Structure formats: structure tokens, C-alpha cells
């Protein structure tokens, strides 16, 4: 009698079907995990040193941290999916082997990716900074052209010409035009400060490593400081000229019965008015000369570059 509890000779047992499910699941897990890890590293959402920050040792530590964190996190999740979806139902004792394979492969994949990311190979920081600088320069140039256009509209008519001022309502008209000119210069000054503040905010918001961001901000501040020296001198002269012109109109209004226009000259018929007139006009002409010299000096390199091209 055969013992029913005895399964029989080992050679007489039918082997369990191996099946392909675990292997297919492993391949799928590797592909999905690799894509997931690559995107995670590039986006900088994995724990580790901030890309590009610090010295060589700090960056290498960041590479190791990113690699280990990515491989372990994604490897464990992928292994659990493979194990419960394919390995365990198949009855094969290969869970540990598959886990080792997943961790090893992900480590080999994420190591180079982390290295490139930490050392700026995938950050694209320089390209982002260059694109932002190009956009700022274009906006700044457009603002300058718009300012010059608006200012030119208010200076088309020679409102400070003696004959124009002598006409009925000429002084009042000149005062109104000078007010518009001051408004244009003031608005441009405020716009410059706004553009610079916006650019600093955009640099700080760049999705780049801390070192690239800090360098970009320092470069922008250095360039801004250099440009602001000429720009502030230009605006100061514009405001000084407007102050002198306002003073001239106020003086001519007060002494309306003591002067008259003779061609392009003022002739004063009341004693004491000429010295007061000269005290206003002399610094006005000096500032106008300085403004022209400043504009010529700033535009000289541009003209030289255009000629050489």
C-alpha cells in the first residue's frame, strides 16, 4: 500500500513552471524607475547637497547622497511592486536577488546623473542666465527709446525762445511744457528702478544652483552699478536743467514789464534784471554742455562698434 502522504520520488515530481512574469516585471521596473529617478534628480527634488554649491568635497558628498537616496527610494518601491505582482505569485525565491539587481542598476544609473547634476551638466544654469540677461538688455533698450521719443515730443517746439515767451500766453505754455518734461524724466527714473528690482527677483527665482544664481546676481549688480553711474549723471543733469529752466520762466514772469525779445535775445529795460538773468542762464548753459558731452561719451563706443561691423 502506498502512503498517500508520500508525494513519491523526487524524480517523479513535476517541476513548477518558472514563468516569465518576474523577469518582465523586473525590466518594466527598471525602465520606470530609471525615468522616474532621472527626472527626480534633474528637478532637484531628491535629498542631497544643492547642485553647484560649495567646494569639491561638498559636491561629491551631494553626488553620493543623491545617488543613494534615489537608488534606495525608487529601488525599494519598484522591488515591492515586482515582488508582490510577479515574484511572490510565482513561488520562486528570488526576491532578494531582484532587490540587489534593482539597487545595483539604479545606483549605476543615478551615479553619473547625480554627478552631472551636481557639477552643472544638467542644470542649464548658464543658458538660463544668458537668456534672462538678453531679455533684460532688450527691455532696457526699448525703455530708453520710448523715453527719448516721449521727451522729444515735449521739446519739438522752442518754448524758451524769447519771441515765443514774449507772445501772449507764452510763459504759461513754457511752464506747462517744462512740467510735462519733468514728468517724463521722473517716470523714466522710476521705471529704471522697477526694471532692476524685477530683474533681481527673476534672477533669484531661477531654477539653477545656488552658486550660479549668486554669480548671476553679482554680475548683474556690478553691471548695474557701472551703468547707473552714467545714467544717474544723465538724469541729474536733466533735472538740473529743468530746475534752471523753471527758474528762468519764473524770473521772466516776475519781470515781465522789464524785458522784451529782440530776435533770439532778451533785452532788459529795467536795471538789475540782467545780472539775475545771467545767474540763471550761465549754469543752465553749463549743464546743457555737460549733458551733450555725457551723451557723446556714452554713445561713442556704440558708434565705434557699429562702424567696425
PDB file of C-alpha atoms in Angstrom, residues 125-141 199 202-203 206 216 219-220 223:
ATOM      1  CA  UNK A 125      22.104  77.462 -15.451  1.00  0.00           C
ATOM      2  CA  UNK A 126      24.376  79.429 -17.753  1.00  0.00           C
ATOM      3  CA  UNK A 127      21.874  79.259 -20.595  1.00  0.00           C
ATOM      4  CA  UNK A 128      19.057  80.483 -18.342  1.00  0.00           C
ATOM      5  CA  UNK A 129      21.152  83.357 -17.030  1.00  0.00           C
ATOM      6  CA  UNK A 130      22.224  84.361 -20.549  1.00  0.00           C
ATOM      7  CA  UNK A 131      18.640  84.266 -21.792  1.00  0.00           C
ATOM      8  CA  UNK A 132      17.476  86.391 -18.869  1.00  0.00           C
ATOM      9  CA  UNK A 133      20.279  88.929 -19.424  1.00  0.00           C
ATOM     10  CA  UNK A 134      19.467  89.149 -23.134  1.00  0.00           C
ATOM     11  CA  UNK A 135      15.813  89.780 -22.371  1.00  0.00           C
ATOM     12  CA  UNK A 136      16.675  92.464 -19.788  1.00  0.00           C
ATOM     13  CA  UNK A 137      19.010  94.279 -22.181  1.00  0.00           C
ATOM     14  CA  UNK A 138      16.335  94.258 -24.878  1.00  0.00           C
ATOM     15  CA  UNK A 139      13.703  95.644 -22.486  1.00  0.00           C
ATOM     16  CA  UNK A 140      16.141  98.270 -21.203  1.00  0.00           C
ATOM     17  CA  UNK A 141      16.968  99.414 -24.734  1.00  0.00           C
ATOM     18  CA  UNK A 199      15.415  91.556 -12.800  1.00  0.00           C
ATOM     19  CA  UNK A 202      13.830  86.948 -11.715  1.00  0.00           C
ATOM     20  CA  UNK A 203      17.446  86.005 -11.028  1.00  0.00           C
ATOM     21  CA  UNK A 206      15.840  80.997 -11.496  1.00  0.00           C
ATOM     22  CA  UNK A 216      24.485  85.941 -11.845  1.00  0.00           C
ATOM     23  CA  UNK A 219      27.341  90.170 -12.235  1.00  0.00           C
ATOM     24  CA  UNK A 220      24.029  91.978 -12.651  1.00  0.00           C
ATOM     25  CA  UNK A 223      26.901  95.881 -14.450  1.00  0.00           C
TER      26      UNK A 223
END
